[in-house]
PDB file of C-alpha atoms in Angstrom:
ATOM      1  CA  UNK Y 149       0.000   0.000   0.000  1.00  0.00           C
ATOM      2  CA  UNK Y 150       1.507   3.402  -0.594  1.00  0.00           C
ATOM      3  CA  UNK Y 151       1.186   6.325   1.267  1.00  0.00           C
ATOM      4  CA  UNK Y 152       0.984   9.993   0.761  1.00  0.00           C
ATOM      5  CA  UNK Y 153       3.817  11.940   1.574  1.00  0.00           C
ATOM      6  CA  UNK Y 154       3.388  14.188   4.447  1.00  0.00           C
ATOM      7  CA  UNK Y 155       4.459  17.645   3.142  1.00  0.00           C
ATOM      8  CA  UNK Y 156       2.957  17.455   0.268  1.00  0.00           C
ATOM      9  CA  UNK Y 157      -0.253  17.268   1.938  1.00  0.00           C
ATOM     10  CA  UNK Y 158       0.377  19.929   4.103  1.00  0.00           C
ATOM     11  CA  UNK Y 159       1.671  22.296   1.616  1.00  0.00           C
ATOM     12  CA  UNK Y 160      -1.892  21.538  -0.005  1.00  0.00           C
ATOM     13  CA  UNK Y 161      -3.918  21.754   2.853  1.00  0.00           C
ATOM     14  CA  UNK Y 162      -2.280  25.191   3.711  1.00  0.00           C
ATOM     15  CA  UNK Y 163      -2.949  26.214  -0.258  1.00  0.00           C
ATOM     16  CA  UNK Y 164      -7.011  25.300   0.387  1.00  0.00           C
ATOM     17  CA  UNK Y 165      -6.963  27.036   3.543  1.00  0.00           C
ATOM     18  CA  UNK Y 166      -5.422  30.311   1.925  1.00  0.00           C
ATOM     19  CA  UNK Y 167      -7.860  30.256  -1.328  1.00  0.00           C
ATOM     20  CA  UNK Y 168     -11.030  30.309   1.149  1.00  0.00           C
ATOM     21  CA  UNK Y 169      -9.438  33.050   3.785  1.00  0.00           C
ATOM     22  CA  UNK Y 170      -7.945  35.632   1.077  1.00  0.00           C
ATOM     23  CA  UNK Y 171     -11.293  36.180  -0.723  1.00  0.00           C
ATOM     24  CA  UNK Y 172     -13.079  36.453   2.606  1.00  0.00           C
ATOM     25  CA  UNK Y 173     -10.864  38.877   3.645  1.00  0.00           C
ATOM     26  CA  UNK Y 174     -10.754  40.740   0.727  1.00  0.00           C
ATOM     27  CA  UNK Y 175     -14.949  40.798   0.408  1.00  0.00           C
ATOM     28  CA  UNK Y 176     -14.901  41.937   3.991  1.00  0.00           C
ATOM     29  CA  UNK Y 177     -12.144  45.276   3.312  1.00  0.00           C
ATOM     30  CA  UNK Y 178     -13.953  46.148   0.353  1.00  0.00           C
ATOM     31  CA  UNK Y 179     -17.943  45.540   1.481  1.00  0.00           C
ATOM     32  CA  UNK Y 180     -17.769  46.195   5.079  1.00  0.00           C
ATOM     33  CA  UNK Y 181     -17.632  49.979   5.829  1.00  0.00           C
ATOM     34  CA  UNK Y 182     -14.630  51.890   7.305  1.00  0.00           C
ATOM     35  CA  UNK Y 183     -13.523  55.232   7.757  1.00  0.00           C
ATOM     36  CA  UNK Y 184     -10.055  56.182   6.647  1.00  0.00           C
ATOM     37  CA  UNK Y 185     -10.526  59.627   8.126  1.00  0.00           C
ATOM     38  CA  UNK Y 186     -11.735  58.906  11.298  1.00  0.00           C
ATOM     39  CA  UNK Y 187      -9.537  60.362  14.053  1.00  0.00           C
ATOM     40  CA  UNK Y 188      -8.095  57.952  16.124  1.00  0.00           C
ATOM     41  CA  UNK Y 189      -8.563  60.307  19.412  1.00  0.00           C
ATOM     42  CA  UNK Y 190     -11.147  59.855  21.600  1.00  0.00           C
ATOM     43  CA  UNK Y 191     -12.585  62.376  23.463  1.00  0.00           C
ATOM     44  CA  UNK Y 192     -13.741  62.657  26.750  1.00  0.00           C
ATOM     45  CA  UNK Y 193     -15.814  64.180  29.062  1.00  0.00           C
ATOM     46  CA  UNK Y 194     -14.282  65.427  32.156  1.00  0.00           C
ATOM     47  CA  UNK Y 195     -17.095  67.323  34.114  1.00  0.00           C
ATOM     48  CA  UNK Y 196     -17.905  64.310  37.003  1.00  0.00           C
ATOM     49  CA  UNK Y 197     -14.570  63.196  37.456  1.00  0.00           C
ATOM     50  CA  UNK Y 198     -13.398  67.338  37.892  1.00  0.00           C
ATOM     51  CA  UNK Y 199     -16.445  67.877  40.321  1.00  0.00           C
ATOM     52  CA  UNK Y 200     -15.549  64.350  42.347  1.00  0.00           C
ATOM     53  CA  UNK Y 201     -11.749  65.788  42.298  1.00  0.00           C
ATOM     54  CA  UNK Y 202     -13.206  68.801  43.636  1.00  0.00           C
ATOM     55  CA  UNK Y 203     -14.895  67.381  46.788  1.00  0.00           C
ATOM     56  CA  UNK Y 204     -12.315  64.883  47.542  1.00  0.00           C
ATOM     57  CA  UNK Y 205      -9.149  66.882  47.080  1.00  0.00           C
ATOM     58  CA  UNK Y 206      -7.332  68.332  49.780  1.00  0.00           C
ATOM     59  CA  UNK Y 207      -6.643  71.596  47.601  1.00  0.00           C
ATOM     60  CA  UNK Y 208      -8.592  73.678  45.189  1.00  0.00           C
ATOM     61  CA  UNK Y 209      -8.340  71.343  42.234  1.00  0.00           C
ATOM     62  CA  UNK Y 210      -7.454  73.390  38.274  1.00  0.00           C
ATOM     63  CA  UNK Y 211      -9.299  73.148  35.371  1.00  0.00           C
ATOM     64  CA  UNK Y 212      -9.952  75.276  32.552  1.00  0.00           C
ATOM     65  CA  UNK Y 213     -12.445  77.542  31.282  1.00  0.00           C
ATOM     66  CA  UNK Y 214     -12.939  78.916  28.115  1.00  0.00           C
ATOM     67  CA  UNK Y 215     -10.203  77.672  25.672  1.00  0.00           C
ATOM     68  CA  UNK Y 216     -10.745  78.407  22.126  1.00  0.00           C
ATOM     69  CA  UNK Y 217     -11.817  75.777  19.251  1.00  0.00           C
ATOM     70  CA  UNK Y 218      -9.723  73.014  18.629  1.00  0.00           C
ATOM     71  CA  UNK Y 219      -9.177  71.986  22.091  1.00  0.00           C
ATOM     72  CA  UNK Y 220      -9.842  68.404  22.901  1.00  0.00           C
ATOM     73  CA  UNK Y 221      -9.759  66.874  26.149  1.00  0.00           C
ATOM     74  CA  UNK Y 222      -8.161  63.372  26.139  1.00  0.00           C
ATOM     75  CA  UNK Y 223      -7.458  61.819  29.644  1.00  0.00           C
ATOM     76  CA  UNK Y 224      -8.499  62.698  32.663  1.00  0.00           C
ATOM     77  CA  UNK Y 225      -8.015  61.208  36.779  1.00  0.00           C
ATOM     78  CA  UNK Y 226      -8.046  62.036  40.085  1.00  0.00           C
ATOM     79  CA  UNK Y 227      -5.894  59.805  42.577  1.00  0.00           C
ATOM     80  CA  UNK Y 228      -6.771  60.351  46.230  1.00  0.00           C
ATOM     81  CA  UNK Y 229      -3.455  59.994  47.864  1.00  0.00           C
ATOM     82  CA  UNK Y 230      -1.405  59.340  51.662  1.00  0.00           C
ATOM     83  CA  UNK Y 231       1.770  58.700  51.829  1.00  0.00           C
ATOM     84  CA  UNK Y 232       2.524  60.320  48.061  1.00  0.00           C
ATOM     85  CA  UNK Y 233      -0.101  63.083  48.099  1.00  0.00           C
ATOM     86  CA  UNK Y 234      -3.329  63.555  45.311  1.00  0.00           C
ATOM     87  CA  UNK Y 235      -2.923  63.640  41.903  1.00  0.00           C
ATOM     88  CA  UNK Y 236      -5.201  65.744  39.420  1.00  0.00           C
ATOM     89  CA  UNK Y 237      -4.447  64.735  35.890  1.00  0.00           C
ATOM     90  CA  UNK Y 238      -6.281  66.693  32.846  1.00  0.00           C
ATOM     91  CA  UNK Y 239      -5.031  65.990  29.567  1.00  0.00           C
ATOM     92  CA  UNK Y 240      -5.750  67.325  25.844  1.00  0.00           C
ATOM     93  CA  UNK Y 241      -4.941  67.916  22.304  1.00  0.00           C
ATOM     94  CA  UNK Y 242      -4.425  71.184  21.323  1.00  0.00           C
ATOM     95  CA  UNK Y 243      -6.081  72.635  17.664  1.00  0.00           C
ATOM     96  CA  UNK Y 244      -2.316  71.806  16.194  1.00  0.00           C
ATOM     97  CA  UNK Y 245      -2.511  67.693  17.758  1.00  0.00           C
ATOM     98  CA  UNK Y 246       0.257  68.944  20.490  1.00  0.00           C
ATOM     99  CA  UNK Y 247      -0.445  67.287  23.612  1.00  0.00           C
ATOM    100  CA  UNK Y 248      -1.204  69.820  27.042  1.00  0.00           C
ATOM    101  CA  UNK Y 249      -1.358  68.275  30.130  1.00  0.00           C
ATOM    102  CA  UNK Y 250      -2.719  69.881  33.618  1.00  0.00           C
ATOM    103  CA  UNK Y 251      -1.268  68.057  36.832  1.00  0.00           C
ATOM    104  CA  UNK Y 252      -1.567  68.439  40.586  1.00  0.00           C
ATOM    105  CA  UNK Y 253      -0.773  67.461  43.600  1.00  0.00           C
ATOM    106  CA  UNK Y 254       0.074  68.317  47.543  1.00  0.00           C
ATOM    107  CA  UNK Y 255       3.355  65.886  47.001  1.00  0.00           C
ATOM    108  CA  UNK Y 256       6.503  67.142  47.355  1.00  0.00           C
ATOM    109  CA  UNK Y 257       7.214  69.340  44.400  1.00  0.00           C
ATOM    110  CA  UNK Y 258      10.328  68.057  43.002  1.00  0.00           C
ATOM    111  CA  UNK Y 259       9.548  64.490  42.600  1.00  0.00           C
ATOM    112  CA  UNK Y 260       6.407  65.530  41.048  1.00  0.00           C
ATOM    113  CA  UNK Y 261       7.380  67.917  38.815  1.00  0.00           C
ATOM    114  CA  UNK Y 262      10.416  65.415  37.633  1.00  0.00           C
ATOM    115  CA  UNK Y 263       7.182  63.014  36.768  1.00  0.00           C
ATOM    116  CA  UNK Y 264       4.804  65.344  35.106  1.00  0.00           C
ATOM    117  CA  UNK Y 265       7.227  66.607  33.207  1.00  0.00           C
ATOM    118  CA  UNK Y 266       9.408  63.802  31.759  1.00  0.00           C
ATOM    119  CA  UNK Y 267      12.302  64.973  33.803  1.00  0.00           C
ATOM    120  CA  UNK Y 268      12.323  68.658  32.314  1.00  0.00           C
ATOM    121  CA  UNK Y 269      14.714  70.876  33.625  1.00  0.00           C
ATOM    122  CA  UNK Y 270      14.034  74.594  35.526  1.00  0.00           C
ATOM    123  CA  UNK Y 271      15.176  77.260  33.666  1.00  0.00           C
ATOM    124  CA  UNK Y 272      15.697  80.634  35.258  1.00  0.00           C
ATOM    125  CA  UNK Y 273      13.016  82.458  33.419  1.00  0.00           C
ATOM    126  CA  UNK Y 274       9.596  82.719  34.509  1.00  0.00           C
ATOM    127  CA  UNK Y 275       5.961  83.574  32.978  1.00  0.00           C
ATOM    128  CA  UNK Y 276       3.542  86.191  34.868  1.00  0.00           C
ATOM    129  CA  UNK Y 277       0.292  85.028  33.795  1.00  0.00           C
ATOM    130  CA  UNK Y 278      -2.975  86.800  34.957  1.00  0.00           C
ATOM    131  CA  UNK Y 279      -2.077  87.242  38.903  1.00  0.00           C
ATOM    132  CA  UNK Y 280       0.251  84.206  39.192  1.00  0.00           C
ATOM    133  CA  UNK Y 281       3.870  83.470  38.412  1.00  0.00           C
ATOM    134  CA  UNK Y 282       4.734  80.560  37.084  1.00  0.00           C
ATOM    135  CA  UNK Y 283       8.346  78.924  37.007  1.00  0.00           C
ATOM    136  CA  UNK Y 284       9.322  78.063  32.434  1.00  0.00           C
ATOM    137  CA  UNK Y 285      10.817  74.075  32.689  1.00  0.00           C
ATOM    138  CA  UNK Y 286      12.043  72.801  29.733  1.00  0.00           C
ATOM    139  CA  UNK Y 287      12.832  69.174  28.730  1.00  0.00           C
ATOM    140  CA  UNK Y 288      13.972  66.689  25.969  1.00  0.00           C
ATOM    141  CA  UNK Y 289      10.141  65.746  25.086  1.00  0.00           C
ATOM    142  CA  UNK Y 290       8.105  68.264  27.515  1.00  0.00           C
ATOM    143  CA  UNK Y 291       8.280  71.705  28.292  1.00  0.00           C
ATOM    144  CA  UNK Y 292       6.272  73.030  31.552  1.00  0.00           C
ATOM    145  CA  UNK Y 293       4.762  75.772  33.958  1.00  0.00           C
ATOM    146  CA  UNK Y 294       4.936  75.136  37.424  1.00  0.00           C
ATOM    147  CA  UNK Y 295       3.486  76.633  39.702  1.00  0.00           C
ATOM    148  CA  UNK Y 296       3.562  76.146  44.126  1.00  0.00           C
ATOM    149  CA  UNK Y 297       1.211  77.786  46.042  1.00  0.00           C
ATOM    150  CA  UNK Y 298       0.337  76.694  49.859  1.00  0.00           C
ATOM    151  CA  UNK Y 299       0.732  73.055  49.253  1.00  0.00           C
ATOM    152  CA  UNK Y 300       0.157  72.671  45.805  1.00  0.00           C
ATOM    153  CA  UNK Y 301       2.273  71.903  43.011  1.00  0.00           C
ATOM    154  CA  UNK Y 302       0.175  73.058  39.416  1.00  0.00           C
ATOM    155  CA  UNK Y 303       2.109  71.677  36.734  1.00  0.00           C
ATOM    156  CA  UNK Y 304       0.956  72.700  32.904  1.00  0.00           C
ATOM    157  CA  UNK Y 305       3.432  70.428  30.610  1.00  0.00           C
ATOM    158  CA  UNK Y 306       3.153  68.832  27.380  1.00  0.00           C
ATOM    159  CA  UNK Y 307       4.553  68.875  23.970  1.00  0.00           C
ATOM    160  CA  UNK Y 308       2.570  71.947  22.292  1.00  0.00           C
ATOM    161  CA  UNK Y 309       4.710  74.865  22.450  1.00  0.00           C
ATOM    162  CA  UNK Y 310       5.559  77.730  25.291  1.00  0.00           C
ATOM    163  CA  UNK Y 311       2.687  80.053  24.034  1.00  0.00           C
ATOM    164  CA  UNK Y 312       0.001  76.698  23.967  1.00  0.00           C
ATOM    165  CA  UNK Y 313       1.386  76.100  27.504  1.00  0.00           C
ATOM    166  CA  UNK Y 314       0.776  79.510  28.862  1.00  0.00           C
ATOM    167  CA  UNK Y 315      -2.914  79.684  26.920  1.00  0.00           C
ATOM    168  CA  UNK Y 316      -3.713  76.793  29.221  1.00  0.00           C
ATOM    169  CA  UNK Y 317      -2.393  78.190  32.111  1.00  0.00           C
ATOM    170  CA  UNK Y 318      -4.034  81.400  31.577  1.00  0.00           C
ATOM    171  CA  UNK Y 319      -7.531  79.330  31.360  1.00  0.00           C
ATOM    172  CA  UNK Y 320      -7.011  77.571  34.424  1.00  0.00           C
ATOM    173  CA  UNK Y 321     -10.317  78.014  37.161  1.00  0.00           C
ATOM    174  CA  UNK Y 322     -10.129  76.582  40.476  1.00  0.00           C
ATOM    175  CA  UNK Y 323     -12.744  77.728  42.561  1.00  0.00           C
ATOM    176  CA  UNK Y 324     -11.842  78.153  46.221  1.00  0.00           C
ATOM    177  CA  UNK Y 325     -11.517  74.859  48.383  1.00  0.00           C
ATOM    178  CA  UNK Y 326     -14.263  75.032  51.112  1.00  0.00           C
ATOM    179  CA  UNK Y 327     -13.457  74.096  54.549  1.00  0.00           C
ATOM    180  CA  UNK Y 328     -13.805  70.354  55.200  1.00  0.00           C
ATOM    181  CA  UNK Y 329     -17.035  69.756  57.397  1.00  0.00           C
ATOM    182  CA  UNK Y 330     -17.040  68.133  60.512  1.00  0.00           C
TER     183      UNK Y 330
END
């Protein structure tokens, strides 16, 4: 009795297997709908997880108000801390696709700012934006605006350039903290 050789048949099997998958495949690209121009971005909507930051936070937690078109808000958290301190996190696209981040925290500052800001360095020049100062980082990948007032370290860092950066700084709203009840 003779038998079939072994890779032959597999080399065959593999060949039907191909000529039913490539024209399924191919029906399914050209028939099933898809959107080459879709942006890959996705939104979101920051509004409970800013007012939850807002009770829970030790500090009166940043956010802003009233940035122009084109703005996009992409991430956003709020990390109730103890040992390491809260962390706000607001992050977006701005109108040119550079990325803007808003961070906080009661931390200590230098750890946090190395963080937030991919280990960007101080510089000695600083910004005076509406009533605040704010302290011009700059880094391999991010630039930043820091800011410390009374416990809290605002950090506004990202890859968008210095006048982006100080756009979002100059939006920035955080109403005062009210006293803890007790």
């Amino acid at each position: 009795m003779a038998g079939r050789n072994g890779k032959t048949q597999t080399i065959r099997n593999m060949l039907l297997s191909m000529a039913v998958v490539v024209p399924v495949a191919g029906f399914s690209y050209l028939f099933i709908p898809h959107d080459e121009n879709n942006d890959p971005v996705k939104t979101v909507n920051y509004r409970v997880e800013l007012d939850t930051a807002r009770r829970a936070a030790p500090y009166a937690v940043a956010a802003p108000e009233g940035l122009g078109d084109g703005w996009r808000a992409t991430s956003v958290s709020y990390r109730a801390g103890e040992k390491d301190g809260s962390a706000w996190h607001l992050g977006f696209l701005d109108p040119q696709r550079q990325y803007v981040a808003v961070e906080q925290s009661d931390a200590p500052a230098g750890p946090f700012i190395d963080n937030v800001s991919l280990r960007a360095e101080k510089t000695h020049a600083t910004e005076k934006i509406g009533d605040s100062v704010w302290q011009r980082y700059e880094g391999p990948k991010y630039d930043a605006l820091v800011r410390r007032d009374s416990g809290v370290t605002t950090v506004v860092t990202g890859t968008a350039g210095a006048e982006r950066l100080k756009e979002m700084a100059a939006a920035l709203k955080a109403p005062a903290k009210a006293p803890a009840k007790g």
